[in-house]
Coordinates of C-alpha atoms and ligand atoms in Angstrom, one line a residue:
X198 CA 133.4 94.8 95.2
X199 CA 133.0 94.6 99.0
X200 CA 133.9 91.1 100.2
X201 CA 131.8 89.2 102.7
X202 CA 134.3 89.7 105.5
X203 CA 134.5 93.5 104.9
X204 CA 130.9 94.2 104.3
X205 CA 128.8 95.4 107.2
X206 CA 126.2 93.0 108.6
X207 CA 122.6 93.8 109.3
X208 CA 122.2 95.4 112.8
X209 CA 126.0 96.0 113.2
X210 CA 125.5 99.7 113.0
X211 CA 124.8 99.5 116.7
X212 CA 128.2 98.3 117.5
X213 CA 130.4 99.4 114.6
X214 CA 131.6 102.7 113.3
X215 CA 130.9 103.3 109.7
X216 CA 133.1 105.4 107.5
X217 CA 131.4 108.0 105.3
X218 CA 133.1 106.6 102.2
X219 CA 131.5 103.2 102.8
X220 CA 127.9 104.4 102.6
X221 CA 126.0 105.0 99.4
X222 CA 124.4 108.4 99.0
X223 CA 121.6 109.2 96.5
X224 CA 123.8 111.9 95.0
X225 CA 125.9 109.1 93.6
X226 CA 123.4 107.6 91.2
X227 CA 124.9 107.0 87.8
X228 CA 123.8 108.7 84.6
X229 CA 122.0 105.5 83.6
X230 CA 120.1 105.3 86.8
X231 CA 119.2 108.9 86.6
X232 CA 117.9 108.4 83.0
X233 CA 115.7 105.6 84.3
X234 CA 114.4 107.8 87.1
X235 CA 113.7 110.6 84.6
X236 CA 111.7 108.1 82.3
X237 CA 109.7 107.2 85.4
X238 CA 109.1 110.9 86.3
X239 CA 108.0 111.6 82.7
X240 CA 105.6 108.7 83.0
X241 CA 104.1 110.2 86.1
X242 CA 103.9 113.6 84.5
X243 CA 102.1 112.4 81.4
X244 CA 100.1 109.4 82.6
X245 CA 99.3 110.0 86.3
X246 CA 99.2 113.6 87.2
X247 CA 96.7 114.7 84.5
X248 CA 94.5 111.8 85.3
X249 CA 94.8 111.7 89.1
X250 CA 91.1 112.7 89.8
X251 CA 89.8 110.1 87.3
X252 CA 92.1 107.4 88.7
X253 CA 90.8 108.0 92.2
X254 CA 87.2 108.2 91.1
X255 CA 87.4 104.6 89.8
X256 CA 84.6 105.5 87.4
X257 CA 86.5 104.1 84.4
X258 CA 87.6 100.5 85.2
X259 CA 89.9 100.4 82.1
X260 CA 92.0 103.5 83.1
X261 CA 94.3 102.0 85.7
X262 CA 94.9 98.7 83.7
X263 CA 95.7 100.8 80.6
X264 CA 98.2 103.0 82.6
X265 CA 99.6 99.9 84.1
X266 CA 100.2 98.5 80.6
X267 CA 102.0 101.7 79.6
X268 CA 104.3 101.3 82.6
X269 CA 105.0 97.8 81.3
X270 CA 105.8 99.1 77.8
X271 CA 108.3 101.5 79.3
X272 CA 110.1 98.7 81.2
X273 CA 109.1 100.1 84.6
X274 CA 107.5 96.8 85.6
X275 CA 110.6 94.7 85.0
X276 CA 113.3 96.7 86.7
X277 CA 114.2 93.8 89.1
X278 CA 113.5 91.0 86.6
X279 CA 116.6 89.6 84.8
X280 CA 116.8 90.3 81.1
X281 CA 116.5 86.6 80.3
X282 CA 113.0 86.7 81.6
X283 CA 112.0 89.9 79.8
X284 CA 113.0 92.4 82.4
X285 CA 115.6 95.1 82.7
X286 CA 117.8 93.2 85.2
X287 CA 118.7 96.3 87.1
X288 CA 120.4 96.5 90.5
X289 CA 118.6 96.5 93.8
X290 CA 119.3 100.1 94.6
X291 CA 118.0 101.1 91.1
X292 CA 114.7 99.3 91.9
X293 CA 114.7 101.4 95.1
X294 CA 115.2 104.6 93.1
X295 CA 112.3 103.7 90.8
X296 CA 110.0 102.9 93.8
X297 CA 111.0 106.3 95.2
X298 CA 110.0 108.2 92.1
X299 CA 106.8 106.2 91.7
X300 CA 106.0 107.2 95.3
X301 CA 104.8 110.5 93.9
X302 CA 102.1 108.7 91.8
X303 CA 99.5 108.6 94.6
X304 CA 97.4 105.4 94.6
X305 CA 99.2 104.1 91.5
X306 CA 102.3 103.6 93.7
X307 CA 100.4 100.9 95.5
X308 CA 99.3 99.3 92.2
X309 CA 103.0 99.4 91.1
X310 CA 104.4 98.1 94.4
X311 CA 101.9 95.3 94.7
X312 CA 102.7 94.1 91.2
X313 CA 106.5 94.5 91.0
X314 CA 107.1 93.6 94.6
X315 CA 104.9 91.1 96.4
X316 CA 103.2 90.0 93.1
X317 CA 106.3 89.3 91.0
X318 CA 109.2 88.6 93.4
X319 CA 107.9 85.3 94.9
X320 CA 108.2 83.8 91.5
X321 CA 111.6 85.4 90.8
X322 CA 113.1 84.2 94.1
X323 CA 111.3 80.9 94.7
X324 CA 110.0 79.8 91.3
X325 CA 111.4 76.8 89.4
X326 CA 113.0 77.5 86.0
X327 CA 109.8 76.5 84.3
X328 CA 107.7 78.8 86.4
X329 CA 110.0 81.7 85.9
X330 CA 110.0 81.2 82.1
X331 CA 106.3 80.9 82.0
X332 CA 105.3 83.8 84.2
X333 CA 108.0 86.4 84.6
X334 CA 108.1 87.7 81.0
X335 CA 104.3 88.3 81.2
X336 CA 104.7 90.1 84.5
X337 CA 107.8 92.1 83.6
X338 CA 106.1 93.5 80.5
X339 CA 102.7 94.2 82.0
X340 CA 100.9 91.7 79.8
X341 CA 99.7 90.3 83.1
X342 CA 99.0 92.0 86.4
X343 CA 99.8 90.2 89.7
X344 CA 98.5 90.3 93.2
X345 CA 99.4 88.7 96.5
X346 CA 96.8 87.0 98.6
X347 CA 98.0 86.5 102.2
X348 CA 95.7 88.4 104.5
X349 CA 92.3 86.9 105.5
X350 CA 89.5 88.3 107.6
X351 CA 90.8 86.6 110.7
X352 CA 94.5 86.5 109.7
X353 CA 96.2 89.9 109.4
X354 CA 99.3 90.5 111.5
X355 CA 99.1 86.8 112.4
X356 CA 99.4 85.8 108.8
X357 CA 100.3 82.2 109.4
X358 CA 97.0 81.5 111.0
X359 CA 95.1 81.7 107.7
X360 CA 92.3 79.2 107.1
X361 CA 92.4 79.0 103.3
X362 CA 92.8 75.3 102.4
X363 CA 94.5 73.5 99.5
X364 CA 93.3 69.9 99.0
X365 CA 95.0 67.4 96.7
X366 CA 92.5 66.0 94.2
X367 CA 92.1 62.2 94.0
X368 CA 94.1 61.9 90.8
X369 CA 97.0 63.8 92.6
X370 CA 97.2 66.2 89.7
X371 CA 95.7 69.3 91.2
X372 CA 95.1 71.2 94.4
X373 CA 91.6 72.6 95.1
X374 CA 91.9 76.0 96.9
X375 CA 89.0 77.1 99.1
X376 CA 88.9 80.2 101.3
X377 CA 88.6 83.9 101.5
X378 CA 91.3 86.6 101.3
X379 CA 91.0 90.2 102.2
X380 CA 92.5 93.6 101.3
X381 CA 94.1 92.3 98.1
X382 CA 95.7 95.1 96.1
X383 CA 95.3 94.8 92.3
X384 CA 92.8 92.0 92.7
X385 CA 90.2 93.7 90.5
X386 CA 92.3 93.4 87.3
X387 CA 94.9 90.8 88.3
X388 CA 95.6 87.8 85.9
X389 CA 97.9 86.1 88.4
X390 CA 97.4 85.5 92.2
X391 CA 100.1 84.4 94.6
X392 CA 98.0 82.5 97.1
X393 CA 98.9 81.3 100.5
X394 CA 97.0 78.3 101.8
X395 CA 97.3 75.3 104.2
X396 CA 97.5 71.7 103.1
X397 CA 95.7 69.3 105.5
X398 CA 96.7 70.1 109.1
X399 CA 100.1 71.7 108.2
X400 CA 101.5 74.1 110.7
X401 CA 102.7 76.4 108.0
X402 CA 101.3 77.9 104.8
X403 CA 102.1 76.8 101.3
X404 CA 102.3 79.2 98.4
X405 CA 100.7 78.7 95.0
X406 CA 100.8 80.5 91.6
X407 CA 97.2 80.8 90.6
X408 CA 96.1 82.0 87.1
X409 CA 92.7 83.7 87.0
X410 CA 91.8 81.4 84.1
X411 CA 91.9 78.4 86.4
X412 CA 88.4 79.4 87.5
X413 CA 86.8 79.3 90.9
X414 CA 87.7 82.8 91.8
X415 CA 85.1 85.5 92.7
X416 CA 85.4 88.8 94.4
X417 CA 83.5 91.4 96.3
X418 CA 83.1 95.0 95.1
X419 CA 86.0 97.4 95.5
X420 CA 86.6 98.4 99.2
X421 CA 85.6 101.9 100.1
X422 CA 88.9 103.2 101.5
X423 CA 90.1 106.4 103.3
X424 CA 92.8 106.9 100.7
X425 CA 94.7 105.4 97.7
X426 CA 91.2 105.2 96.2
X427 CA 92.4 104.5 92.7
X428 CA 94.2 101.4 93.8
X429 CA 92.0 98.2 93.4
X430 CA 91.5 96.5 96.8
X431 CA 89.1 93.6 97.0
X432 CA 88.1 90.5 99.0
X433 CA 88.8 87.4 96.9
X434 CA 87.0 84.1 97.3
X435 CA 88.4 80.8 96.1
X436 CA 85.8 78.2 95.5
X437 CA 87.3 74.9 94.4
X438 CA 89.9 76.8 92.4
X439 CA 91.8 74.0 90.5
X440 CA 95.5 74.6 90.6
X441 CA 97.9 72.1 88.9
X442 CA 100.4 70.6 91.4
X443 CA 103.3 72.1 89.4
X444 CA 102.0 75.5 90.4
X445 CA 103.0 75.0 94.0
X446 CA 105.7 77.7 94.7
X447 CA 108.7 76.2 96.4
X448 CA 108.1 73.4 98.9
X449 CA 105.1 72.5 100.9
X450 CA 104.9 74.5 104.2
X451 CA 107.5 77.0 102.8
X452 CA 104.9 79.6 102.2
X453 CA 105.2 81.4 105.5
X454 CA 109.0 81.8 104.9
X455 CA 108.3 83.1 101.4
X456 CA 105.7 85.6 102.9
X457 CA 108.2 86.8 105.5
X458 CA 111.1 87.2 103.1
X459 CA 109.1 88.9 100.4
X460 CA 107.8 91.3 103.0
X461 CA 111.4 92.1 104.0
X462 CA 111.9 93.3 100.5
X463 CA 108.5 95.0 100.4
X464 CA 109.4 96.9 103.6
X465 CA 112.7 98.4 102.4
X466 CA 111.1 99.2 99.1
X467 CA 108.2 100.9 100.9
X468 CA 110.8 103.0 102.7
X469 CA 111.9 104.2 99.3
X470 CA 108.4 104.2 98.0
X471 CA 107.3 107.0 100.3
X472 CA 110.1 109.4 99.3
X473 CA 108.7 110.6 96.0
X474 CA 105.5 111.6 97.8
X475 CA 107.4 113.2 100.7
X476 CA 109.5 115.4 98.3
X477 CA 106.5 116.3 96.2
X478 CA 104.4 117.4 99.2
X479 CA 107.3 119.4 100.6
X480 CA 107.8 121.1 97.3
X481 CA 104.1 122.0 97.1
X482 CA 104.1 123.4 100.6
X483 CA 107.1 125.6 99.8
X484 CA 105.4 126.9 96.7
X485 CA 102.1 127.5 98.4
X486 CA 103.8 129.3 101.3
X487 CA 105.3 131.8 98.9
X488 CA 102.1 132.4 97.0
X489 CA 99.8 132.7 100.1
X490 CA 99.9 136.2 101.6
X491 CA 98.7 137.1 105.1
X492 CA 99.4 140.2 107.1
X493 CA 100.9 141.7 104.0
X494 CA 103.6 139.0 103.5
X495 CA 104.1 135.5 102.2
X496 CA 103.3 133.2 105.0
X497 CA 106.8 131.7 104.7
X498 CA 108.2 135.0 106.0
X499 CA 106.9 133.8 109.5
X500 CA 109.2 131.8 111.7
X501 CA 106.4 129.3 112.6
X502 CA 105.9 128.4 108.9
X503 CA 109.7 128.3 108.3
X504 CA 110.0 125.8 111.1
X505 CA 107.3 123.6 109.5
X506 CA 109.0 123.7 106.1
X507 CA 112.5 123.1 107.5
X508 CA 111.2 120.1 109.5
X509 CA 109.6 118.6 106.4
X510 CA 112.9 118.8 104.6
X511 CA 115.0 117.6 107.5
X512 CA 113.0 114.4 108.0
X513 CA 112.8 113.8 104.3
X514 CA 116.5 114.1 103.8
X515 CA 117.2 111.8 106.7
X516 CA 114.8 109.1 105.4
X517 CA 116.4 109.3 102.0
X518 CA 119.8 108.9 103.6
X519 CA 119.0 105.8 105.6
X520 CA 117.0 104.2 102.8
X521 CA 119.7 104.3 100.2
X522 CA 122.3 103.4 102.7
X523 CA 120.3 100.3 103.5
X524 CA 119.6 99.6 99.9
X525 CA 123.2 99.6 98.9
X526 CA 124.3 97.6 101.9
X527 CA 121.8 94.9 100.9
X528 CA 123.0 95.0 97.3
X529 CA 126.7 94.7 98.4
X530 CA 125.8 91.8 100.6
X531 CA 123.9 90.1 97.7
X532 CA 127.0 90.5 95.4
X533 CA 129.4 89.3 98.1
X534 CA 127.3 86.2 98.8
X535 CA 127.0 85.5 95.1
X536 CA 130.7 85.9 94.6
X537 CA 131.3 83.2 97.3
X538 CA 129.3 80.8 95.0
X539 CA 125.8 81.1 96.4
X540 CA 123.1 80.8 93.7
X541 CA 121.8 84.2 92.7
X542 CA 118.2 84.0 94.1
X543 CA 119.5 82.4 97.4
X544 CA 122.1 85.2 97.8
X545 CA 119.5 87.8 97.3
X546 CA 117.2 86.3 99.9
X547 CA 120.0 85.7 102.4
X548 CA 121.1 89.3 102.1
X549 CA 117.6 90.6 102.6
X550 CA 117.1 88.4 105.6
X551 CA 120.4 89.6 107.1
X552 CA 119.2 93.2 106.7
X553 CA 115.7 92.6 107.9
X554 CA 116.4 95.1 110.7
X555 CA 117.3 97.9 108.4
X556 CA 114.4 97.0 106.1
X557 CA 112.0 97.4 109.0
X558 CA 113.6 100.6 110.1
X559 CA 113.3 102.0 106.5
X560 CA 109.6 101.1 106.5
X561 CA 108.8 102.6 109.9
X562 CA 110.9 105.7 109.5
X563 CA 109.7 106.4 106.0
X564 CA 106.0 105.9 106.7
X565 CA 106.1 108.1 109.8
X566 CA 108.0 110.8 107.9
X567 CA 105.4 110.6 105.2
X568 CA 102.6 111.0 107.7
X569 CA 104.5 113.9 109.4
X570 CA 105.1 115.6 106.1
X571 CA 101.5 115.4 104.8
X572 CA 100.3 116.6 108.2
X573 CA 102.6 119.6 108.0
X574 CA 101.6 120.1 104.4
X575 CA 97.9 120.4 105.4
X576 CA 98.9 122.8 108.1
X577 CA 100.9 125.1 105.7
X578 CA 97.9 125.1 103.4
X579 CA 95.7 126.2 106.3
X580 CA 92.0 125.9 105.3
X581 CA 92.9 125.0 101.8
X582 CA 94.7 122.0 103.3
X583 CA 91.3 120.7 104.4
X584 CA 89.7 121.2 101.0
X585 CA 89.2 118.4 98.6
X586 CA 89.8 120.9 95.8
X587 CA 93.5 121.2 96.8
X588 CA 96.1 118.4 96.6
X589 CA 97.0 118.2 100.3
X590 CA 93.8 116.6 101.3
X591 CA 94.4 113.6 99.0
X592 CA 98.0 113.3 100.0
X593 CA 97.0 113.3 103.7
X594 CA 94.5 110.4 103.1
X595 CA 96.8 108.4 100.8
X596 CA 99.7 108.6 103.2
X597 CA 98.0 106.8 106.1
X598 CA 98.1 103.3 104.6
X599 CA 101.9 103.2 104.7
X600 CA 101.9 102.7 108.5
X601 CA 99.5 99.7 108.2
X602 CA 100.5 97.5 105.3
X603 CA 103.7 95.5 104.8
X604 CA 103.4 94.7 108.5
X605 CA 102.0 97.4 110.8
X606 CA 104.6 99.7 112.3
X607 CA 104.1 98.1 115.7
X608 CA 104.8 94.6 114.2
X609 CA 107.9 96.1 112.5
X610 CA 109.2 97.7 115.6
X611 CA 108.9 94.4 117.5
X612 CA 110.4 92.5 114.6
X613 CA 113.5 94.7 114.4
X614 CA 114.3 94.2 118.1
X615 CA 113.4 90.5 118.1
X616 CA 115.5 90.0 115.0
X617 CA 118.5 91.7 116.6
X618 CA 118.2 89.6 119.8
X619 CA 117.9 86.5 117.6
X620 CA 121.0 87.3 115.6
X621 CA 122.9 88.0 118.9
X622 CA 121.8 84.7 120.4
X623 CA 122.9 82.9 117.2
X624 CA 126.3 84.6 117.5
X625 CA 125.8 86.4 114.2
X626 CA 126.4 89.7 115.8
X627 CA 128.4 90.3 118.9
X628 CA 126.2 92.4 121.1
X629 CA 127.2 90.7 124.3
X630 CA 130.8 92.1 124.7
X631 CA 130.0 95.7 123.9
X632 CA 126.9 95.6 126.2
X633 CA 129.1 94.2 129.0
X634 CA 131.7 97.0 128.4
X635 CA 129.0 99.6 128.7
X636 CA 127.7 97.9 131.9
X637 CA 131.1 98.1 133.4
X638 CA 131.6 101.6 132.3
X639 CA 128.4 102.6 134.2
X640 CA 130.0 101.9 137.6
X641 CA 133.4 103.3 136.7
X642 CA 134.6 106.8 137.1
X643 CA 133.8 108.8 133.9
X644 CA 136.7 109.8 131.8
X645 CA 137.1 113.5 131.4
X646 CA 139.4 113.3 128.3
X647 CA 138.7 116.2 125.9
X648 CA 137.8 115.4 122.3
X649 CA 139.2 117.5 119.4
X650 CA 136.0 118.8 117.9
X651 CA 137.5 121.0 115.2
X652 CA 136.9 118.5 112.4
X653 CA 133.4 118.5 110.8
X654 CA 131.1 116.2 112.7
X655 CA 133.7 115.2 115.2
X656 CA 131.4 116.3 118.1
X657 CA 128.3 114.8 116.5
X658 CA 130.1 111.4 116.0
X659 CA 131.0 111.4 119.7
X660 CA 127.3 112.0 120.5
X661 CA 126.4 109.1 118.2
X662 CA 128.9 106.8 119.9
X663 CA 127.2 107.5 123.2
X664 CA 123.7 107.0 121.8
X665 CA 124.8 103.5 120.8
X666 CA 125.8 103.0 124.4
X667 CA 122.3 104.0 125.4
X668 CA 121.0 101.1 123.3
X669 CA 123.5 98.7 124.6
X670 CA 122.9 99.7 128.2
X671 CA 119.1 99.5 128.1
X672 CA 118.8 96.6 125.6
X673 CA 121.5 94.6 127.4
X674 CA 119.9 95.1 130.8
X675 CA 116.4 94.4 129.5
X676 CA 117.5 91.2 127.8
X677 CA 119.3 90.1 131.0
X678 CA 116.4 91.1 133.4
X679 CA 113.5 89.9 131.3
X680 CA 115.1 87.0 129.3
X681 CA 112.5 85.2 127.3
X682 CA 109.7 87.4 128.7
X683 CA 111.1 90.4 126.8
X684 CA 108.9 89.5 123.8
X685 CA 105.8 89.9 126.1
X686 CA 107.0 93.3 127.3
X687 CA 106.1 95.0 124.0
X688 CA 106.2 98.5 125.4
X689 CA 109.9 98.0 126.2
X690 CA 110.5 96.4 122.7
X691 CA 108.9 99.5 121.2
X692 CA 111.2 101.8 123.2
X693 CA 114.2 99.9 122.1
X694 CA 113.0 100.0 118.5
X695 CA 112.7 103.8 118.7
X696 CA 116.3 104.1 120.0
X697 CA 117.5 101.9 117.2
X698 CA 115.6 103.8 114.5
X699 CA 116.9 107.2 115.7
X700 CA 120.5 106.0 115.9
X701 CA 120.4 104.6 112.3
X702 CA 118.6 107.7 111.0
X703 CA 120.8 110.3 112.6
X704 CA 124.0 108.4 111.7
X705 CA 122.9 107.9 108.1
X706 CA 122.3 111.6 107.6
X707 CA 125.6 112.6 109.1
X708 CA 127.5 110.0 106.9
X709 CA 125.7 111.1 103.8
X710 CA 126.5 114.8 104.5
X711 CA 130.1 114.0 105.4
X712 CA 130.5 112.1 102.1
X713 CA 128.9 114.9 100.2
X714 CA 131.1 117.5 101.8
X715 CA 134.1 115.5 100.6
X716 CA 132.7 115.8 97.0
X717 CA 131.3 119.3 97.0
X718 CA 133.0 121.1 99.9
X719 CA 131.6 122.5 103.1
X720 CA 130.2 125.7 101.9
X721 CA 128.1 124.0 99.2
X722 CA 126.7 121.6 101.8
X723 CA 126.0 124.0 104.6
X724 CA 122.3 123.3 104.6
X725 CA 122.8 119.5 104.6
X726 CA 125.2 120.1 107.6
X727 CA 122.4 122.0 109.3
X728 CA 119.9 119.3 108.6
X729 CA 122.2 116.6 110.1
X730 CA 122.9 118.7 113.2
X731 CA 119.3 119.5 113.9
X732 CA 118.1 116.0 113.3
X733 CA 120.8 114.7 115.7
X734 CA 119.7 117.0 118.4
X735 CA 116.1 115.9 117.9
X736 CA 117.2 112.2 118.0
X737 CA 119.0 112.7 121.3
X738 CA 115.8 113.9 122.9
X739 CA 113.7 111.1 121.4
X740 CA 116.3 108.5 122.5
X741 CA 116.4 110.0 125.9
X742 CA 112.6 109.8 126.2
X743 CA 112.3 106.3 124.9
X744 CA 115.2 105.0 127.1
X745 CA 113.9 106.7 130.2
X746 CA 110.5 105.1 129.7
X747 CA 112.1 101.6 129.3
X748 CA 114.3 102.0 132.3
X749 CA 111.3 103.1 134.4
X750 CA 109.5 99.9 133.2
X751 CA 111.9 97.2 134.3
X752 CA 114.3 98.6 136.9
X753 CA 114.0 99.8 140.5
X754 CA 116.1 101.3 143.3
X755 CA 119.9 101.6 142.9
X756 CA 120.0 99.9 139.6
X757 CA 117.5 102.4 138.2
X758 CA 119.6 105.3 139.6
X759 CA 122.8 104.0 138.0
X760 CA 121.1 103.6 134.7
X761 CA 119.5 107.0 134.7
X762 CA 122.8 108.5 135.5
X763 CA 124.3 106.6 132.6
X764 CA 121.5 107.8 130.4
X765 CA 122.2 111.4 131.4
X766 CA 125.9 110.9 130.6
X767 CA 125.2 109.2 127.2
X768 CA 122.6 111.7 126.0
X769 CA 124.6 114.8 126.8
X770 CA 124.9 117.1 123.8
X771 CA 125.8 120.8 123.8
X772 CA 122.7 122.8 122.8
X773 CA 122.7 124.1 119.2
X774 CA 120.8 127.1 117.8
X775 CA 118.1 125.0 116.1
X776 CA 116.0 128.1 115.4
X777 CA 118.6 129.7 113.2
X778 CA 119.6 126.4 111.5
X779 CA 115.9 125.7 110.7
X780 CA 115.5 129.2 109.3
X781 CA 118.6 128.8 107.2
X782 CA 117.2 125.5 105.8
X783 CA 113.8 127.1 105.1
X784 CA 115.2 130.1 103.4
X785 CA 117.2 127.9 101.1
X786 CA 114.0 125.9 100.3
X787 CA 112.0 129.1 99.7
X788 CA 114.7 130.5 97.4
X789 CA 114.8 127.2 95.4
X790 CA 110.9 127.1 95.4
X791 CA 111.0 123.4 96.2
X792 CA 112.5 120.5 98.2
X793 CA 116.1 121.3 97.1
X794 CA 118.2 118.3 98.3
Ligands
FAD1680 C1 94.7 99.2 101.3 C2 95.3 97.9 101.8 C3 96.0 97.1 100.9 C4 96.5 95.9 101.3 N1 97.1 95.1 100.4 C5 97.3 93.8 100.7 C6 97.7 92.8 99.7 O1 97.9 93.1 98.5 N2 97.9 91.5 100.1 C7 97.7 91.1 101.4 O2 97.9 89.9 101.7 N3 97.4 92.0 102.4 C8 97.1 93.3 102.1 N4 96.7 94.2 103.0 C9 96.6 93.7 104.4 C10 97.6 94.3 105.3 O3 98.8 93.8 105.2 C11 97.0 94.1 106.8 O4 95.9 95.0 106.9 C12 98.0 94.4 107.8 O5 99.0 93.4 107.8 C13 97.4 94.4 109.2 O6 96.6 93.4 109.5 P1 95.1 93.6 110.0 O7 94.5 94.6 109.1 O8 94.4 92.3 110.1 O9 95.3 94.3 111.4 P2 95.4 93.5 112.8 O10 96.4 92.4 112.6 O11 94.1 93.2 113.3 O12 96.0 94.7 113.7 C14 95.2 95.7 114.3 C15 96.1 96.4 115.3 O13 96.6 95.5 116.3 C16 98.0 95.5 116.3 N5 98.5 94.1 116.5 C17 98.2 93.0 115.9 N6 98.9 92.0 116.4 C18 99.7 92.4 117.3 C19 100.7 91.9 118.1 N7 101.0 90.6 118.1 N8 101.4 92.7 118.9 C20 101.1 94.0 119.0 N9 100.2 94.6 118.2 C21 99.5 93.8 117.4 C22 98.5 96.1 115.0 O14 99.7 96.7 115.0 C23 97.3 97.0 114.7 O15 97.6 98.3 115.3 C24 96.3 95.5 102.6 C25 95.6 96.3 103.6 C26 95.1 97.5 103.1 C27 94.3 98.3 104.1

């Protein structure tokens, strides 16, 4: 097991080199994990796919609850719940894998994620022993469905500003909850509500476990949504809902912390939760592009279509790579903290907090790749992509929510940079010295030492090292120039976030491929090598654009000139033949008839 001192810390990828052998790659899942994934896939094939139209029509209110119960019978709802509470007690990365597979289940993936993630985990991580024993077995088996009531009409991104009140009754035995929640997934059939409310004039929220049977809960009709139409989403009203005091979750005013930490988990899981959809849509596009003939040939004989197919696969592979890398790093950290004597739930939360940056990256990258992939999917389908009779139209609508919930992508971008700066201020990550070194390098004579690029990825790793310098240069200067005001300069924060995301993404793909080459050999991995190279060249351009924008926003004169020269130096990459590499990737996909990685 990785020890605390050896394991990488959240955000450290920006200043530390990672060896390929130290990252987890999805090709390494064990037989047991693969069996669980297969059971999940079978569940989708038998329960979801044949019923997808009916699920989305919402005409039969019993359908989703009955499918949900079947998921419970198969153990799919208790993956993260320890066996002593009726679950499967599986590892963190296994729960990521199941979220990934369920991602292909359309609106049911939201039903699943809301129940197993934000609905169940607050009790698992913050509940007392009595609360865990009372509720977790019901949730892990699907006897009860859970939902999570944080958002209010006037409190969305600013979640801590909610107005829902919890008032202690005169006999001191209950809280009366009054207020209105909005956009609550699973509300229509939930038996248990995790509710966030304020007591008296508290600054922070307090969380409560509320059973539907407590009474005083009413709701509006189902929301009419753009997509995930089969997922229940309602406004929920609490009118003197009487909650026993022992149902407070954790301490008074600890609710906002619970909400933030649970969303950390939700984010990285959502990063995984888009992957099943991404692969399915890519496979559908490959298949359609072979069947559809124009100008006497399959449309995938045309370079423009090959480019679309290849890009879908490239971004999907990269998102997979970073997601499972982050998942395993979180799991290793959880184990290392527990081995040092930290109680289990605390170790899990601490590890997740330490990797909040990577969790936010996984969410943003995954949701944007999903959007890209469904958009290209519609394009490959042409007119049929726009038809409700073909599957792309639904995929396109369903995908859009992922950039909004679990914190919008703007909030997540700001969060990842803010978190990094906070960790640097606290001395948890040493950004200062490397940033100073880059700053000194800017005004020194560049070294012209030649690098041996004969080894696989030697040249790409040099490029990555320099991209990290871009972040340190721009981030370091921005932090110095703007100080506390940096949080108000959101455009610059977003630029920095984009640089971080692309570094983590490109590096994760290269490390995954390098490790895979070590197992399967270079010839067998030539398409993964192509993917990693093309993505890196795209990342260099994106990083260049984002960094240039940031530099233009807060520097002037000579300082700006020096930084732009530095940027040029640090984003230098010899051109590669992306056209041929993308064609090679697309041909491999067409031959396989699906997303083949
Ligand atoms: C289908 C669906 C299911 C959902 N399920 C749940 C659920 O189960 N439980 C639950 O509690 N909530 C749920 N939500 C709510 C969801 O988490 C919120 O919609 C989301 O957090 C955004 O809040 P908002 O809609 O109020 O948007 P707003 O906060 O009003 O944001 C609107 C825009 O302003 C931007 N913005 C807001 N604040 C800032 C800022 N400080 N800086 C920069 N930009 C900012 C946002 O990025 C966004 O672009 C769900 C929402 C939907 C649509």
